[in-house]
Coordinates of C-alpha atoms in Angstrom, one line a residue:
Chain X
X1225 CA 109.6 -119.0 -152.9
X1226 CA 107.8 -122.5 -152.6
X1227 CA 105.4 -124.6 -154.7
X1228 CA 103.2 -127.0 -153.1
X1229 CA 100.2 -129.1 -154.3
X1230 CA 101.4 -132.0 -156.4
X1231 CA 98.8 -134.4 -157.9
X1232 CA 97.1 -136.6 -155.4
X1233 CA 97.7 -134.0 -152.2
X1234 CA 94.9 -131.6 -151.4
X1235 CA 96.1 -128.1 -150.4
X1236 CA 92.5 -126.8 -149.8
X1237 CA 89.1 -127.4 -147.7
X1238 CA 86.5 -127.3 -150.4
X1239 CA 82.7 -126.1 -148.7
X1240 CA 79.7 -128.0 -149.6
X1241 CA 78.5 -127.5 -153.2
X1242 CA 75.1 -125.3 -153.7
X1243 CA 73.3 -125.8 -157.1
X1244 CA 70.6 -123.9 -158.7
X1245 CA 69.2 -123.8 -162.3
X1246 CA 70.2 -121.3 -164.8
X1247 CA 67.2 -119.2 -165.0
X1248 CA 68.5 -115.7 -166.6
X1249 CA 70.8 -113.7 -168.4
X1250 CA 70.4 -110.0 -167.8
X1251 CA 72.5 -107.3 -169.5
X1252 CA 72.7 -103.8 -169.4
X1253 CA 75.5 -101.0 -170.2
X1254 CA 76.9 -99.0 -167.7
X1255 CA 78.3 -95.5 -169.2
X1256 CA 80.5 -93.8 -166.7
X1257 CA 82.5 -90.4 -167.5
X1258 CA 85.9 -90.8 -165.9
X1259 CA 88.2 -88.5 -164.9
X1260 CA 91.9 -88.7 -166.6
X1261 CA 94.3 -91.1 -165.4
X1262 CA 91.9 -92.4 -162.5
X1263 CA 90.4 -95.6 -160.6
X1264 CA 86.5 -94.7 -160.7
X1265 CA 84.6 -97.2 -158.3
X1266 CA 81.4 -99.0 -159.8
X1267 CA 80.8 -101.3 -156.8
X1268 CA 77.6 -99.3 -156.4
X1269 CA 76.6 -99.2 -159.9
X1270 CA 77.6 -102.8 -160.2
X1271 CA 75.1 -103.9 -156.9
X1272 CA 72.2 -102.0 -158.4
X1273 CA 72.6 -103.8 -161.9
X1274 CA 72.5 -107.3 -159.6
X1275 CA 69.4 -106.1 -157.4
X1276 CA 67.4 -104.5 -160.5
X1277 CA 68.1 -107.5 -162.9
X1278 CA 66.4 -110.0 -160.0
X1279 CA 69.9 -112.0 -159.8
X1280 CA 70.1 -114.8 -157.2
X1281 CA 72.8 -117.3 -157.6
X1282 CA 75.4 -116.9 -160.4
X1283 CA 78.1 -114.6 -161.7
X1284 CA 78.4 -111.0 -162.9
X1285 CA 80.4 -110.3 -166.0
X1286 CA 81.7 -107.1 -167.1
X1287 CA 83.6 -106.2 -170.3
X1288 CA 85.2 -102.7 -170.7
X1289 CA 84.3 -101.6 -174.7
X1290 CA 87.9 -100.0 -175.0
X1291 CA 91.2 -100.2 -175.5
X1292 CA 93.1 -97.5 -173.2
X1293 CA 90.6 -98.6 -170.1
X1294 CA 90.4 -101.3 -167.9
X1295 CA 88.5 -102.9 -165.3
X1296 CA 90.2 -103.8 -161.9
X1297 CA 89.0 -105.4 -158.5
X1298 CA 91.4 -103.8 -155.9
X1299 CA 91.4 -102.2 -152.4
X1300 CA 88.7 -99.8 -151.6
X1301 CA 90.1 -98.9 -148.2
X1302 CA 93.5 -96.3 -148.4
X1303 CA 93.1 -94.0 -151.1
X1304 CA 96.8 -94.2 -151.4
X1305 CA 96.5 -97.9 -152.3
X1306 CA 95.0 -96.9 -156.0
X1307 CA 97.5 -93.7 -156.3
X1308 CA 100.7 -96.2 -155.8
X1309 CA 99.1 -98.7 -158.5
X1310 CA 98.7 -95.7 -161.1
X1311 CA 102.3 -95.2 -160.2
X1312 CA 103.2 -98.6 -160.9
X1313 CA 101.5 -98.5 -164.2
X1314 CA 103.5 -95.4 -165.0
X1315 CA 106.9 -97.4 -164.5
X1316 CA 105.9 -100.2 -166.4
X1317 CA 104.4 -98.3 -169.3
X1318 CA 106.4 -94.9 -169.0
X1319 CA 105.1 -91.8 -171.5
X1320 CA 108.7 -91.2 -172.2
X1321 CA 109.4 -94.5 -173.7
X1322 CA 110.1 -94.7 -177.9
X1323 CA 106.9 -95.6 -178.7
X1324 CA 106.1 -96.0 -182.9
X1325 CA 102.4 -95.3 -182.3
X1326 CA 102.3 -91.3 -180.8
X1327 CA 99.6 -90.0 -183.4
X1328 CA 96.8 -89.9 -180.3
X1329 CA 99.5 -88.3 -178.0
X1330 CA 102.2 -89.5 -175.7
X1331 CA 100.0 -90.9 -173.1
X1332 CA 97.9 -93.0 -175.6
X1333 CA 100.3 -96.0 -176.0
X1334 CA 101.0 -96.6 -172.2
X1335 CA 97.4 -96.6 -172.0
X1336 CA 97.2 -99.5 -174.6
X1337 CA 100.0 -101.1 -172.6
X1338 CA 98.4 -101.1 -169.1
X1339 CA 95.0 -101.8 -170.4
X1340 CA 96.4 -105.0 -171.9
X1341 CA 98.3 -105.6 -168.5
X1342 CA 95.0 -105.4 -166.7
X1343 CA 92.3 -106.4 -168.8
X1344 CA 89.2 -105.6 -170.1
X1345 CA 86.9 -108.7 -168.8
X1346 CA 86.3 -110.4 -165.5
X1347 CA 83.7 -112.0 -163.6
X1348 CA 82.6 -111.4 -159.4
X1349 CA 80.5 -114.4 -158.3
X1350 CA 77.0 -113.6 -157.1
X1351 CA 75.7 -115.6 -154.0
X1352 CA 72.4 -115.5 -152.8
X1353 CA 71.3 -112.1 -154.3
X1354 CA 74.4 -110.3 -153.3
X1355 CA 78.1 -109.7 -155.0
X1356 CA 80.5 -112.0 -153.6
X1357 CA 83.5 -109.6 -153.0
X1358 CA 86.2 -109.7 -150.4
X1359 CA 86.4 -107.5 -147.4
X1360 CA 88.5 -105.0 -149.1
X1361 CA 87.7 -105.4 -152.5
X1362 CA 85.9 -102.7 -155.2
X1363 CA 85.2 -102.8 -158.7
X1364 CA 87.1 -100.1 -160.6
X1365 CA 87.1 -98.6 -163.9
X1366 CA 91.1 -97.5 -164.6
X1367 CA 91.0 -94.8 -167.0
X1368 CA 94.6 -94.8 -168.3
X1369 CA 94.4 -92.0 -170.8
X1370 CA 95.5 -88.3 -169.6
X1371 CA 92.0 -86.6 -169.9
X1372 CA 88.5 -87.4 -169.1
X1373 CA 86.4 -90.1 -171.3
X1374 CA 83.3 -91.6 -171.5
X1375 CA 83.1 -95.4 -171.1
X1376 CA 81.1 -98.0 -171.4
X1377 CA 80.8 -101.2 -169.8
X1378 CA 78.6 -104.4 -170.3
X1379 CA 77.3 -106.1 -167.2
X1380 CA 75.6 -109.2 -167.7
X1381 CA 74.2 -111.7 -165.2
X1382 CA 73.8 -115.3 -165.7
X1383 CA 72.5 -117.6 -163.2
X1384 CA 69.2 -118.1 -161.1
X1385 CA 66.3 -115.6 -160.4
X1386 CA 65.1 -114.3 -156.8
Chain J
X1075 CA 95.5 -89.5 -159.8
X1076 CA 91.6 -89.2 -158.9
X1077 CA 89.6 -91.8 -157.1
X1078 CA 85.6 -91.2 -156.9
X1079 CA 82.8 -93.3 -156.2
X1080 CA 82.2 -93.8 -152.6
X1081 CA 79.4 -95.7 -151.3
X1082 CA 76.2 -93.8 -151.9
X1083 CA 77.3 -91.5 -154.8
X1084 CA 76.3 -93.3 -158.3
X1085 CA 79.1 -92.5 -160.7
X1086 CA 77.5 -93.9 -163.9
X1087 CA 74.5 -94.1 -166.0
X1088 CA 72.7 -97.5 -166.3
X1089 CA 70.8 -98.8 -169.1
X1090 CA 67.5 -100.6 -168.7
X1091 CA 68.1 -103.9 -168.3
X1092 CA 67.3 -106.5 -171.1
X1093 CA 66.5 -110.3 -170.0
X1094 CA 66.5 -113.6 -171.6
X1095 CA 66.7 -117.6 -170.8
X1096 CA 70.0 -119.4 -171.1
X1097 CA 69.3 -122.1 -173.3
X1098 CA 72.6 -123.3 -174.9
X1099 CA 76.2 -123.7 -174.0
X1100 CA 77.7 -124.0 -177.2
X1101 CA 81.8 -125.3 -177.5
X1102 CA 84.4 -125.6 -180.2
X1103 CA 88.1 -125.5 -180.5
X1104 CA 90.0 -123.2 -182.6
X1105 CA 93.2 -124.2 -183.9
X1106 CA 95.6 -121.3 -185.2
X1107 CA 99.2 -121.5 -186.6
X1108 CA 101.0 -118.6 -185.4
X1109 CA 103.6 -116.7 -186.3
X1110 CA 106.5 -115.9 -183.9
X1111 CA 106.3 -113.4 -181.4
X1112 CA 102.9 -111.7 -183.1
X1113 CA 99.2 -110.6 -182.6
X1114 CA 97.1 -112.8 -184.8
X1115 CA 93.5 -111.4 -184.9
X1116 CA 90.9 -114.2 -184.5
X1117 CA 87.9 -111.7 -184.3
X1118 CA 86.2 -113.3 -187.7
X1119 CA 86.7 -116.9 -186.2
X1120 CA 84.9 -115.6 -182.9
X1121 CA 82.1 -113.8 -185.4
X1122 CA 81.7 -117.1 -187.3
X1123 CA 81.6 -118.9 -184.1
X1124 CA 78.9 -117.0 -182.6
X1125 CA 77.1 -117.2 -186.1
X1126 CA 77.0 -120.9 -186.2
X1127 CA 76.6 -121.7 -182.4
X1128 CA 73.0 -120.1 -183.1
X1129 CA 73.8 -117.6 -180.4
X1130 CA 71.7 -114.6 -179.5
X1131 CA 72.2 -113.2 -176.1
X1132 CA 74.9 -114.0 -173.7
X1133 CA 78.5 -113.9 -173.5
X1134 CA 81.4 -115.8 -175.5
X1135 CA 84.3 -117.2 -173.6
X1136 CA 87.6 -117.9 -174.9
X1137 CA 90.5 -120.0 -173.3
X1138 CA 94.1 -120.6 -174.1
X1139 CA 95.2 -124.4 -174.1
X1140 CA 98.6 -123.1 -173.4
X1141 CA 101.6 -121.4 -171.2
X1142 CA 103.4 -119.3 -173.6
X1143 CA 100.7 -117.6 -175.8
X1144 CA 98.0 -115.9 -174.7
X1145 CA 94.2 -113.8 -175.3
X1146 CA 94.2 -110.2 -175.9
X1147 CA 91.4 -107.6 -176.8
X1148 CA 93.0 -104.3 -178.0
X1149 CA 92.9 -101.9 -180.9
X1150 CA 92.7 -103.3 -184.5
X1151 CA 93.4 -100.2 -186.2
X1152 CA 97.2 -99.0 -186.5
X1153 CA 99.2 -102.2 -186.6
X1154 CA 102.1 -100.1 -184.8
X1155 CA 99.9 -100.3 -181.6
X1156 CA 100.4 -103.9 -181.5
X1157 CA 104.4 -103.6 -182.5
X1158 CA 104.8 -101.2 -179.3
X1159 CA 102.7 -103.7 -177.3
X1160 CA 105.3 -106.4 -178.1
X1161 CA 107.9 -104.3 -177.6
X1162 CA 106.1 -103.1 -174.2
X1163 CA 106.2 -106.9 -173.2
X1164 CA 109.8 -107.3 -174.0
X1165 CA 110.9 -104.4 -171.7
X1166 CA 108.6 -106.2 -168.9
X1167 CA 110.2 -109.8 -169.3
X1168 CA 113.7 -109.3 -171.3
X1169 CA 115.4 -112.5 -172.8
X1170 CA 118.6 -111.5 -171.3
X1171 CA 117.3 -111.5 -167.5
X1172 CA 118.7 -114.5 -165.6
X1173 CA 115.9 -116.8 -166.1
X1174 CA 116.8 -120.3 -163.8
X1175 CA 114.6 -122.0 -166.5
X1176 CA 115.9 -121.6 -169.8
X1177 CA 116.1 -125.4 -171.1
X1178 CA 113.6 -124.4 -173.8
X1179 CA 115.6 -121.3 -174.9
X1180 CA 116.2 -118.0 -173.9
X1181 CA 112.5 -116.8 -175.6
X1182 CA 110.5 -119.7 -173.3
X1183 CA 110.9 -117.9 -169.9
X1184 CA 109.9 -114.6 -171.1
X1185 CA 106.9 -116.0 -172.7
X1186 CA 105.6 -117.4 -169.5
X1187 CA 106.0 -114.1 -168.2
X1188 CA 104.2 -112.2 -170.7
X1189 CA 101.1 -115.0 -170.8
X1190 CA 100.7 -114.7 -166.8
X1191 CA 100.7 -111.0 -167.1
X1192 CA 98.1 -110.8 -170.1
X1193 CA 95.9 -114.1 -169.7
X1194 CA 94.7 -116.9 -170.7
X1195 CA 91.1 -116.4 -170.3
X1196 CA 88.5 -113.7 -171.2
X1197 CA 85.1 -113.4 -172.6
X1198 CA 83.1 -110.7 -174.7
X1199 CA 79.7 -110.4 -174.6
X1200 CA 77.1 -111.3 -177.1
X1201 CA 74.1 -108.8 -177.8
X1202 CA 71.4 -109.6 -180.4
X1203 CA 73.8 -112.3 -182.2
X1204 CA 76.6 -109.6 -182.4
X1205 CA 80.0 -109.5 -180.7
X1206 CA 79.7 -106.6 -178.2
X1207 CA 83.3 -105.4 -178.8
X1208 CA 83.9 -101.7 -179.0
X1209 CA 84.6 -99.5 -182.2
X1210 CA 88.4 -100.1 -182.0
X1211 CA 88.6 -103.6 -180.2
X1212 CA 89.7 -106.8 -182.0
X1213 CA 90.4 -110.4 -180.4
X1214 CA 94.1 -111.4 -180.9
X1215 CA 96.4 -114.6 -180.0
X1216 CA 99.6 -113.1 -178.6
X1217 CA 102.0 -115.7 -179.3
X1218 CA 105.1 -114.9 -177.3
X1219 CA 107.9 -117.9 -178.3
X1220 CA 110.1 -116.6 -181.1
X1221 CA 109.1 -119.5 -183.3
X1222 CA 105.6 -120.2 -184.9
X1223 CA 103.4 -122.5 -182.8
X1224 CA 100.1 -124.2 -183.1
X1225 CA 97.8 -123.0 -180.9
X1226 CA 94.3 -124.3 -179.6
X1227 CA 91.8 -121.6 -177.9
X1228 CA 88.2 -123.2 -176.7
X1229 CA 85.3 -121.2 -177.5
X1230 CA 81.9 -121.5 -175.5
X1231 CA 78.6 -119.6 -175.7
X1232 CA 76.4 -119.2 -172.9
X1233 CA 73.1 -117.5 -173.6
X1234 CA 70.0 -117.6 -175.3
X1235 CA 69.3 -119.2 -178.9
X1236 CA 68.2 -117.0 -182.1
Chain D
X1354 CA 106.2 -108.5 -185.1
X1355 CA 103.8 -109.9 -187.3
X1356 CA 100.2 -109.0 -187.3
X1357 CA 97.9 -111.0 -189.5
X1358 CA 94.2 -111.6 -189.5
X1359 CA 92.4 -108.8 -191.3
X1360 CA 88.6 -109.1 -192.0
X1361 CA 87.7 -111.6 -194.7
X1362 CA 91.0 -114.0 -194.4
X1363 CA 90.3 -116.7 -191.7
X1364 CA 93.6 -117.6 -189.9
X1365 CA 92.2 -120.6 -187.8
X1366 CA 90.3 -123.6 -188.1
X1367 CA 87.5 -124.3 -186.2
X1368 CA 86.0 -127.5 -185.1
X1369 CA 82.6 -128.4 -185.1
X1370 CA 80.2 -127.0 -182.5
X1371 CA 78.8 -129.0 -179.9
X1372 CA 75.5 -127.8 -178.1
X1373 CA 74.3 -128.5 -174.6
X1374 CA 71.4 -127.1 -172.5
X1375 CA 72.6 -125.0 -169.6
X1376 CA 71.1 -126.9 -166.5
X1377 CA 73.1 -126.0 -163.1
X1378 CA 74.9 -123.2 -161.5
X1379 CA 76.8 -124.8 -158.6
X1380 CA 78.8 -123.0 -156.2
X1381 CA 81.6 -123.6 -153.0
X1382 CA 84.2 -121.9 -151.9
X1383 CA 87.8 -123.4 -151.2
X1384 CA 89.8 -121.9 -148.6
X1385 CA 93.7 -122.4 -148.9
X1386 CA 96.4 -121.8 -146.4
X1387 CA 99.1 -120.3 -148.7
X1388 CA 103.0 -120.2 -147.8
X1389 CA 104.3 -116.7 -148.2
X1390 CA 105.3 -115.6 -151.8
X1391 CA 104.3 -118.8 -153.2
X1392 CA 102.2 -120.4 -156.1
X1393 CA 99.9 -123.5 -154.5
X1394 CA 98.6 -125.5 -157.2
X1395 CA 94.6 -125.9 -157.0
X1396 CA 94.1 -128.0 -160.1
X1397 CA 93.1 -131.0 -157.9
X1398 CA 90.7 -129.0 -156.1
X1399 CA 89.3 -127.5 -159.1
X1400 CA 89.0 -131.0 -160.3
X1401 CA 87.1 -132.1 -157.3
X1402 CA 84.8 -129.7 -157.7
X1403 CA 83.8 -130.3 -161.3
X1404 CA 83.7 -134.0 -160.5
X1405 CA 81.4 -133.2 -157.1
X1406 CA 79.0 -130.8 -158.8
X1407 CA 77.8 -133.0 -161.5
X1408 CA 79.2 -130.6 -164.2
X1409 CA 79.3 -132.3 -168.0
X1410 CA 79.9 -129.4 -170.4
X1411 CA 80.5 -125.8 -169.2
X1412 CA 82.9 -123.6 -167.8
X1413 CA 84.6 -123.1 -164.5
X1414 CA 84.6 -120.0 -163.1
X1415 CA 87.1 -118.8 -160.2
X1416 CA 87.2 -115.8 -158.2
X1417 CA 89.8 -114.7 -155.7
X1418 CA 88.3 -112.6 -152.5
X1419 CA 91.6 -110.8 -151.8
X1420 CA 93.6 -107.9 -153.1
X1421 CA 97.4 -109.4 -152.7
X1422 CA 96.7 -112.8 -153.8
X1423 CA 95.9 -114.0 -157.4
X1424 CA 94.8 -116.7 -159.8
X1425 CA 97.1 -117.8 -162.6
X1426 CA 97.1 -120.6 -164.9
X1427 CA 100.7 -121.4 -165.6
X1428 CA 103.0 -124.5 -166.1
X1429 CA 103.0 -127.4 -163.8
X1430 CA 105.9 -129.3 -164.9
X1431 CA 109.3 -127.7 -164.0
X1432 CA 108.9 -125.9 -160.4
X1433 CA 111.7 -123.6 -161.9
X1434 CA 109.2 -121.5 -164.2
X1435 CA 107.0 -120.7 -160.9
X1436 CA 110.4 -119.2 -159.2
X1437 CA 111.3 -117.4 -162.3
X1438 CA 107.5 -116.0 -162.7
X1439 CA 107.9 -114.8 -158.8
X1440 CA 111.4 -113.3 -159.4
X1441 CA 109.6 -111.5 -162.8
X1442 CA 107.0 -110.1 -160.5
X1443 CA 109.3 -108.6 -158.1
X1444 CA 111.1 -106.8 -160.6
X1445 CA 108.2 -105.3 -161.9
X1446 CA 107.0 -104.0 -158.4
X1447 CA 110.1 -103.9 -156.3
X1448 CA 109.5 -103.8 -152.8
X1449 CA 112.2 -100.9 -152.1
X1450 CA 110.0 -98.9 -154.6
X1451 CA 109.0 -95.5 -152.8
X1452 CA 105.6 -96.7 -152.1
X1453 CA 103.1 -94.1 -150.5
X1454 CA 101.1 -96.9 -148.9
X1455 CA 103.3 -98.8 -146.8
X1456 CA 101.3 -98.9 -143.5
X1457 CA 100.9 -102.9 -143.9
X1458 CA 104.6 -103.4 -144.5
X1459 CA 107.2 -103.1 -147.6
X1460 CA 105.6 -106.2 -149.1
X1461 CA 101.9 -104.8 -149.3
X1462 CA 101.7 -102.5 -151.8
X1463 CA 103.9 -104.9 -154.2
X1464 CA 101.2 -107.6 -153.4
X1465 CA 98.5 -105.3 -154.9
X1466 CA 100.6 -104.3 -157.8
X1467 CA 101.4 -107.9 -158.6
X1468 CA 97.3 -109.0 -158.1
X1469 CA 96.3 -106.5 -160.5
X1470 CA 98.7 -107.3 -163.2
X1471 CA 97.8 -111.2 -162.6
X1472 CA 94.0 -111.0 -161.8
X1473 CA 91.5 -112.3 -159.7
X1474 CA 89.1 -113.8 -161.8
X1475 CA 89.4 -116.7 -164.5
X1476 CA 87.6 -119.6 -165.9
X1477 CA 88.5 -122.9 -167.4
X1478 CA 86.2 -124.8 -169.8
X1479 CA 84.7 -127.9 -168.6
X1480 CA 84.3 -130.5 -171.8
X1481 CA 82.9 -134.2 -170.9
X1482 CA 82.9 -133.4 -167.6
X1483 CA 87.0 -132.7 -167.5
X1484 CA 88.6 -129.2 -167.2
X1485 CA 90.0 -128.7 -170.7
X1486 CA 93.5 -127.5 -169.3
X1487 CA 96.5 -127.8 -172.1
X1488 CA 99.0 -130.7 -171.2
X1489 CA 101.0 -128.1 -169.5
X1490 CA 98.6 -125.9 -167.6
X1491 CA 98.0 -125.7 -164.0
X1492 CA 95.7 -123.9 -161.8
X1493 CA 97.4 -121.8 -158.9
X1494 CA 96.9 -119.4 -156.5
X1495 CA 99.4 -116.9 -156.3
X1496 CA 100.2 -115.5 -153.0
X1497 CA 102.0 -112.1 -153.3
X1498 CA 102.3 -111.6 -149.3
X1499 CA 105.1 -112.5 -147.4
X1500 CA 103.9 -114.5 -145.1
X1501 CA 101.2 -117.1 -145.3
X1502 CA 97.7 -116.3 -145.6
X1503 CA 94.1 -117.9 -145.5
X1504 CA 92.5 -117.2 -148.6
X1505 CA 89.2 -118.2 -150.1
X1506 CA 88.4 -118.8 -154.0
X1507 CA 84.8 -119.1 -155.0
X1508 CA 84.5 -122.0 -157.6
X1509 CA 81.3 -121.8 -159.8
X1510 CA 80.4 -124.2 -162.6
X1511 CA 77.8 -123.1 -165.5
X1512 CA 76.7 -125.7 -167.6
X1513 CA 75.0 -129.0 -168.3
X1514 CA 74.8 -131.8 -165.9
X1515 CA 76.1 -135.7 -165.9

């Protein structure tokens, strides 16, 4: 365990700064029918939204309108990563723990916990009209309930226009 | 565990895109006196901020200025959900683990861990002047310390004006 | 465990609202050479970006372009806090769990899990040209791999100009 970067010591290299005028805020809703306990990639849908909204430089904001599904940016190469992520979440919020709230089934309260831990709100930068994801990053809807659900994600772009 | 949505296959339905000009960035600070180890709902305060700032279409950004309390969007119907969320966090960061940092009491280091896991920064879309929360979503300050604390949250709206 | 704040009861005190026009979206990339399994503070780099971009009132958005390192706002006083945070993450995603994805080494899958739990996207408000961090808050790159890596963080400011 190392901790660097006290006040005064620069630990990173900062590129030149590019500046634009914010011209638009574009909003749409993405509806996805999830499979139970799954990661569904929505990178293509986010890319399409960015293209169709006329976005140039700014950021894409995403918000999941539910309490038992979440938004995750994770590796989009080996599907085993996402299987392992789901297993890791099961370890952190097991279905057989003594939950008080169990009226909606044994998978419901663990789904709330997993959603709290992984989050319903995130952003991805948009640079020159393109999502500035890293090489191995994809955007996923994480469905934490055992059965399929219809999920709504609000997509918004704030920035300059092409 | 299912993983869908490879490049090229659209898995979701995207609504039409609505576009406005970003006209304002409005900022205020919300001060809340928390109870110890609690979820305090601030949805009404966020709603009031959105109304008073003249917000129309854009996003509300919230930031917790502390390292042992966090911001969570979760179910606002059954209070047992929030009790179970708190118990789940206790399992993940138990007070009796062998923490090195214990000068501020046995509840302090677990509070830092819980804050790291749940986050201090989030946004909620604002559409036609209204927070676009899902049916069951509320916005909460999660107090992770055992005793009450005064907590500051910075609220900001970026978007168009009514 | 207490839950307050039903509809109608204001639980917090809201300051007066200050409003500006959003004039710029500024973007740069920060490259940091991390040490293995470490928290590297980038508060100074973020401060420098805010100053050099001419930012006045708005928000700084940060995005980590990787799937095994994350962004965390946490205590910048006692270094033991960050050591304990790293140990806490090890407990939540142990290297010796039976991960399926292990081709990149025993530290890789735990690093993905820790990244999912702590997040790659966050914002900090900027007020009067200054990051509105709390007294004890610093911004950190959390490196979850065992060896050093070169990490890219996209910094963006949206708001008014000095």
